[in-house]
PDB file of C-alpha atoms in Angstrom:
ATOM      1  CA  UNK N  28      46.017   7.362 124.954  1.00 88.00           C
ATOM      2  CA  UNK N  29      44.484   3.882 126.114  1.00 97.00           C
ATOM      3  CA  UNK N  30      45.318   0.760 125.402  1.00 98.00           C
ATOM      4  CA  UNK N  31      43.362  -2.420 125.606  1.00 98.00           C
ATOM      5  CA  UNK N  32      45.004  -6.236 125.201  1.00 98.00           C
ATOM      6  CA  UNK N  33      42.764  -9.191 123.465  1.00 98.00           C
ATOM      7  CA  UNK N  34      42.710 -12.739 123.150  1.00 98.00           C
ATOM      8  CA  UNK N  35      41.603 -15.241 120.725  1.00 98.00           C
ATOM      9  CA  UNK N  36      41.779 -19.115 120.268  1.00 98.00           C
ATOM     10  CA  UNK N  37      40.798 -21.626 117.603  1.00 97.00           C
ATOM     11  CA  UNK N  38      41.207 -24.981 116.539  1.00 95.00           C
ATOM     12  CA  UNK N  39      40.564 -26.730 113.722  1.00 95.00           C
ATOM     13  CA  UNK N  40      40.586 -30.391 112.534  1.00 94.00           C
ATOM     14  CA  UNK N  41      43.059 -31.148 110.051  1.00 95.00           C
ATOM     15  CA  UNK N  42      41.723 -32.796 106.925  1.00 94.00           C
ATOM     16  CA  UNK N  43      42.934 -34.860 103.947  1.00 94.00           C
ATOM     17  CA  UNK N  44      42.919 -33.132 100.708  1.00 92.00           C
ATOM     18  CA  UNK N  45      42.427 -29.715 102.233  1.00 95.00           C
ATOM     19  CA  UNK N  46      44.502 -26.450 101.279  1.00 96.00           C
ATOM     20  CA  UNK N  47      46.402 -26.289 104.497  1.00 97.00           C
ATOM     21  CA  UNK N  48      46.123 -22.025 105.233  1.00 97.00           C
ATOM     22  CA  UNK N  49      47.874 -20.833 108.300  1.00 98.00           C
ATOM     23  CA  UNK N  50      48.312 -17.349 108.827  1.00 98.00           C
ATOM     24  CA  UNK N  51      47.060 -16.411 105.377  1.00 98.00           C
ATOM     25  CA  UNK N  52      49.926 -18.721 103.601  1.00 98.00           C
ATOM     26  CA  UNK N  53      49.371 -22.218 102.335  1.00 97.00           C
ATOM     27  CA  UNK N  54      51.702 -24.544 103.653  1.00 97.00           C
ATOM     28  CA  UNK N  55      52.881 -27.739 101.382  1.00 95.00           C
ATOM     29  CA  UNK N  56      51.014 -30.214 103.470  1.00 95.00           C
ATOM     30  CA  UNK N  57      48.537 -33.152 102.802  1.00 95.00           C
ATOM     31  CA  UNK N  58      45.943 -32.091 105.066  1.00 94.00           C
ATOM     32  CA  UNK N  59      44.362 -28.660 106.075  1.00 94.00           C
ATOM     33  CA  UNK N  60      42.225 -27.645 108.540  1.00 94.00           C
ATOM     34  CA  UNK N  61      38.465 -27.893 108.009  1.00 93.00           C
ATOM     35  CA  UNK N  62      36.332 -25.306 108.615  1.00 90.00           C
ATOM     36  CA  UNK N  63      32.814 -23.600 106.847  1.00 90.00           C
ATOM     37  CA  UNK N  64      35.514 -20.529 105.653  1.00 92.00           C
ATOM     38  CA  UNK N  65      39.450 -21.905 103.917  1.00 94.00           C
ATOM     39  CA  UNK N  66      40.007 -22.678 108.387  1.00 95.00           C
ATOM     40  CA  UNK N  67      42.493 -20.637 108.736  1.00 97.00           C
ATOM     41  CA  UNK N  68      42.902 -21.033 112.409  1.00 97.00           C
ATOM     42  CA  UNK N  69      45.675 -18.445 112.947  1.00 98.00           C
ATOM     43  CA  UNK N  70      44.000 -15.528 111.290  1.00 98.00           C
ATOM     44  CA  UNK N  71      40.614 -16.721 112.935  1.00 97.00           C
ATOM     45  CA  UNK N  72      42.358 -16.599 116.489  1.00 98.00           C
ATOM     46  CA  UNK N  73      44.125 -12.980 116.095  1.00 98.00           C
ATOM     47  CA  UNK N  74      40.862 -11.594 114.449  1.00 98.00           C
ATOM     48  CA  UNK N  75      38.572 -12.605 117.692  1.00 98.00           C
ATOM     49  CA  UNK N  76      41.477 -11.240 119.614  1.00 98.00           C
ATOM     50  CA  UNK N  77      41.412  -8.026 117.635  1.00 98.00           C
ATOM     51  CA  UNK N  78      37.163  -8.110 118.423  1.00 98.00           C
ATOM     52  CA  UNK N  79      37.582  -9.134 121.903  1.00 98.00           C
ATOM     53  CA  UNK N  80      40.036  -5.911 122.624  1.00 98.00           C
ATOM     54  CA  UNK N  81      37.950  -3.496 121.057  1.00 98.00           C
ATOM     55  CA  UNK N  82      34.591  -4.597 122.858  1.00 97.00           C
ATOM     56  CA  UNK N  83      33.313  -5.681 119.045  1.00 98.00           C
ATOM     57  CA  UNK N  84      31.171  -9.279 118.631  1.00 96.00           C
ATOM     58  CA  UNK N  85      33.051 -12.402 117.982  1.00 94.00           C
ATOM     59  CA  UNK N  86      34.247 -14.117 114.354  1.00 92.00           C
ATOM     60  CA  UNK N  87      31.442 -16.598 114.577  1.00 91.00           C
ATOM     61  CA  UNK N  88      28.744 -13.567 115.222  1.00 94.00           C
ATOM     62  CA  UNK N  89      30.189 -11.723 112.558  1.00 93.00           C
ATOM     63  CA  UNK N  90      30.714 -14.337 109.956  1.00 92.00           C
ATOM     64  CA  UNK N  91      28.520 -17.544 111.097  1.00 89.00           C
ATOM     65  CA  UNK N  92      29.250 -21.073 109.655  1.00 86.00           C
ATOM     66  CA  UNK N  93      25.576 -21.047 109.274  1.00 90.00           C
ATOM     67  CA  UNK N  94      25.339 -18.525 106.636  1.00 87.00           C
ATOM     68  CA  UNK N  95      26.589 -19.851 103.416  1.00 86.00           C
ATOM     69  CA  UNK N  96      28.247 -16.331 102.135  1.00 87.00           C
ATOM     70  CA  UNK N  97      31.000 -17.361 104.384  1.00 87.00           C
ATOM     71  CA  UNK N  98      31.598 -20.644 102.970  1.00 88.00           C
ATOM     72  CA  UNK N  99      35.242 -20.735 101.381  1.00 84.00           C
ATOM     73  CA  UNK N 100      35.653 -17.411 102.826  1.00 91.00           C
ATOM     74  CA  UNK N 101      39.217 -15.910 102.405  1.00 95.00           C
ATOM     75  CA  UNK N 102      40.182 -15.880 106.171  1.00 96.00           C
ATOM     76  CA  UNK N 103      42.607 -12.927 104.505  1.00 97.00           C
ATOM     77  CA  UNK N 104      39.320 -10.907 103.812  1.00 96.00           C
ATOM     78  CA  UNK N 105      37.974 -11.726 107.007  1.00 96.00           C
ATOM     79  CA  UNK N 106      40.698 -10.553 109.153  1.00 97.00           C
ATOM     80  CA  UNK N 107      40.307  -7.035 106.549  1.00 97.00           C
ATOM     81  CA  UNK N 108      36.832  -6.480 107.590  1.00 97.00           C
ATOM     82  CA  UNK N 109      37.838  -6.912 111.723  1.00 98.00           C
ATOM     83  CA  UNK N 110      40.560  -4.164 111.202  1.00 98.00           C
ATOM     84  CA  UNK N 111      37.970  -1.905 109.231  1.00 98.00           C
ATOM     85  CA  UNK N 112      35.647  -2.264 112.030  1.00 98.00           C
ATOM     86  CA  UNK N 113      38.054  -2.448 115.062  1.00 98.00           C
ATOM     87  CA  UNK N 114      39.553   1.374 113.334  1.00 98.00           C
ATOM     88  CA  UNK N 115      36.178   2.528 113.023  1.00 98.00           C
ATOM     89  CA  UNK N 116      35.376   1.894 116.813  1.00 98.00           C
ATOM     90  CA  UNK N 117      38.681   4.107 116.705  1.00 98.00           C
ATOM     91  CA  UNK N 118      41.231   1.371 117.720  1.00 98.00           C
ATOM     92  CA  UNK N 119      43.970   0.580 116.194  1.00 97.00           C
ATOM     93  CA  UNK N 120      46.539  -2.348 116.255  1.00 98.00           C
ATOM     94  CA  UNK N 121      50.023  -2.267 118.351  1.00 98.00           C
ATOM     95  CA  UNK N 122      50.755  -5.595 118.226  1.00 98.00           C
ATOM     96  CA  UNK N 123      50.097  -9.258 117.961  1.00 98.00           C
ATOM     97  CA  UNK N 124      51.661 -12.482 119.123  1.00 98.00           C
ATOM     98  CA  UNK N 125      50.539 -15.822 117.697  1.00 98.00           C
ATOM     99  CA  UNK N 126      51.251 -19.651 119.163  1.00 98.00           C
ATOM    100  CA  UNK N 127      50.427 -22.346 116.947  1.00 98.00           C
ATOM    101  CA  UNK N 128      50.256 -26.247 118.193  1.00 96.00           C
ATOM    102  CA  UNK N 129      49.968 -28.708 116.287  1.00 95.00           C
ATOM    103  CA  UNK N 130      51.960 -31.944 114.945  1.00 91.00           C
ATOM    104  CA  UNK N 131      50.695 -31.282 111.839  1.00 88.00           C
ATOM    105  CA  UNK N 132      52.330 -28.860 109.375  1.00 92.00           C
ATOM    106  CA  UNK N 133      55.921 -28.054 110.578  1.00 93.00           C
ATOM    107  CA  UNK N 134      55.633 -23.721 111.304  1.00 97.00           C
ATOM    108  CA  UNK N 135      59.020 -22.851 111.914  1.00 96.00           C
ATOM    109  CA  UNK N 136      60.055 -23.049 107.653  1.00 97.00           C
ATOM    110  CA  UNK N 137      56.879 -20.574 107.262  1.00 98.00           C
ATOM    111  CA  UNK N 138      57.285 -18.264 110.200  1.00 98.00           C
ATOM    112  CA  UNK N 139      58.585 -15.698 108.198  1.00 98.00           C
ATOM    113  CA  UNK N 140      55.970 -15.772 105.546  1.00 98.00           C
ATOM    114  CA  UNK N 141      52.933 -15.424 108.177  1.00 98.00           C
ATOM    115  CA  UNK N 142      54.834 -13.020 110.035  1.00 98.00           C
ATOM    116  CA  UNK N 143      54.711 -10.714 106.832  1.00 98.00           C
ATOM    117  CA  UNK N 144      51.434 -11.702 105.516  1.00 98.00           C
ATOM    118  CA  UNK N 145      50.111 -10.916 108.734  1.00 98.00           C
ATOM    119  CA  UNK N 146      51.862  -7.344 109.542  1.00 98.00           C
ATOM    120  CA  UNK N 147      50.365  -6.789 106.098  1.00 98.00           C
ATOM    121  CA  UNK N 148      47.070  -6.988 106.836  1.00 98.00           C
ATOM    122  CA  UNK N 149      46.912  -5.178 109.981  1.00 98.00           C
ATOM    123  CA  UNK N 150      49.255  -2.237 108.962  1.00 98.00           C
ATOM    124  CA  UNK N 151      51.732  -3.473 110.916  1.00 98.00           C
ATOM    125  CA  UNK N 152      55.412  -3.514 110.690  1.00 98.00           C
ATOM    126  CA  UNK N 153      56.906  -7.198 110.336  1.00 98.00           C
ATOM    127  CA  UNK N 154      58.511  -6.937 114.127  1.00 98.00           C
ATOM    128  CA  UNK N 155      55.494  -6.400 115.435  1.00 98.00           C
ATOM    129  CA  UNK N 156      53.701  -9.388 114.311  1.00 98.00           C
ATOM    130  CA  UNK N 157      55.189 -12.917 116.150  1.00 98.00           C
ATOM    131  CA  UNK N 158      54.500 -16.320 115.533  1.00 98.00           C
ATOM    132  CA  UNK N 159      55.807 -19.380 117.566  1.00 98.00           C
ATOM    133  CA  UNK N 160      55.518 -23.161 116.482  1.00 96.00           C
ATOM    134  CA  UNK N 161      54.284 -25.231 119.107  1.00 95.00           C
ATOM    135  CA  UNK N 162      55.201 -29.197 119.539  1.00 90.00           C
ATOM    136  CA  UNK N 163      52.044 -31.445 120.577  1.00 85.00           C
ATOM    137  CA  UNK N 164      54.860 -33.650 122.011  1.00 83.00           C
ATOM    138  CA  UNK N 165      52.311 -36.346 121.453  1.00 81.00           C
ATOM    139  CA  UNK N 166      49.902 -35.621 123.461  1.00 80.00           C
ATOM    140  CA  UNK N 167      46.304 -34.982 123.926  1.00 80.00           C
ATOM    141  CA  UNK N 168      43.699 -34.432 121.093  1.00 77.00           C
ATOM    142  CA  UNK N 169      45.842 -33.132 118.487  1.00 78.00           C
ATOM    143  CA  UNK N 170      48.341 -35.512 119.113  1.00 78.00           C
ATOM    144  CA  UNK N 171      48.929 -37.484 115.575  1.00 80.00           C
ATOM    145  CA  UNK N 172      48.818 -34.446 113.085  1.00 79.00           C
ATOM    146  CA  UNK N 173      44.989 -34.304 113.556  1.00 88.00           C
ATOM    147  CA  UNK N 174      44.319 -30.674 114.631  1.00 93.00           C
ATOM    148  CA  UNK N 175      45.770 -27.137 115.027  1.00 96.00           C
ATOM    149  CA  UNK N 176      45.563 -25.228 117.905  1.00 96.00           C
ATOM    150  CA  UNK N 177      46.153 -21.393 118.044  1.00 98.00           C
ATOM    151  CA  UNK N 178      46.286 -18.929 120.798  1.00 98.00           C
ATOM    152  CA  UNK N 179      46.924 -15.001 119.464  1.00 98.00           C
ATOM    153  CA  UNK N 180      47.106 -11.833 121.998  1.00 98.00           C
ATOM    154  CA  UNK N 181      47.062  -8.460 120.211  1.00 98.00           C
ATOM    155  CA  UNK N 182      47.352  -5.161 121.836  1.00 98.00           C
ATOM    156  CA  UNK N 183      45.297  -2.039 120.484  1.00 98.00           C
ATOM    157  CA  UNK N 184      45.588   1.297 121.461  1.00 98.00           C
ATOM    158  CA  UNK N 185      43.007   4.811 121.153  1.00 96.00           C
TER     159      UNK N 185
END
């Protein structure tokens, strides 16, 4: 057996009047995060950490802002499409741990929710999916509510 960890990060502005998706669940907030797909940062961040493991390209590569089938994308069908092609390489997900900071949308209410939309798509069981809310604590760019910042780590294994 081998076994291979990955990283991924992404950040997205928050924006008035957009759907806020985290973690392939819409949270009851006024502003989302803006992106060229819904900007779901979370499932963008564990997808390139899913690529990065198994050697594949990177999100953007694979789905570029620049091509306009991706725009609106369902992050959910994204992150599909990385675990097809991260099991055809013949990997296969162990595990993933997600941190999410922002000031925006509270995360602990919806913790559970992502956890289990998240195991879902990658064939996971819920205990091996973990997401952790992360306080700004006012400062730097995100400070105010206007951004989220996620960090994922997954381990795969041959």
């Amino acid at each position: 057996m081998s076994t291979r960890v990955g990283t991924g990060f992404d950040l997205h502005r928050l924006v008035e009047g957009r759907p806020c998706i985290l973690g392939g669940v819409e949270l009851p907030h006024p502003s989302g995060p803006a992106g060229h797909s819904d900007g779901d940062a979370v499932l963008h961040a564990v997808a390139d950490a899913l690529l990065g493991a198994a050697g594949l390209d990177d999100l953007g590569t694979l789905f570029p802002d620049t091509d306009e089938r991706w725009r609106g994308a369902d992050s959910r069908a994204l992150l599909t499409e990385v675990v097809r092609r991260v099991g055809a390489a013949g990997w296969r997900p162990i595990n993933v741990d997600v941190v999410i900071a922002t000031e925006g949308p509270r995360i602990a209410p919806h913790r559970a929710a992502m956890r289990a939309k998240m195991a879902e798509l990658l064939g996971l069981a819920v205990d091996a999916v973990n997401v952790k809310g992360k306080s700004l604590e006012g400062l730097g760019a995100l400070a105010g509510g206007s951004g989220v910042a996620v960090q994922a780590v997954c381990l795969l294994e041959r």
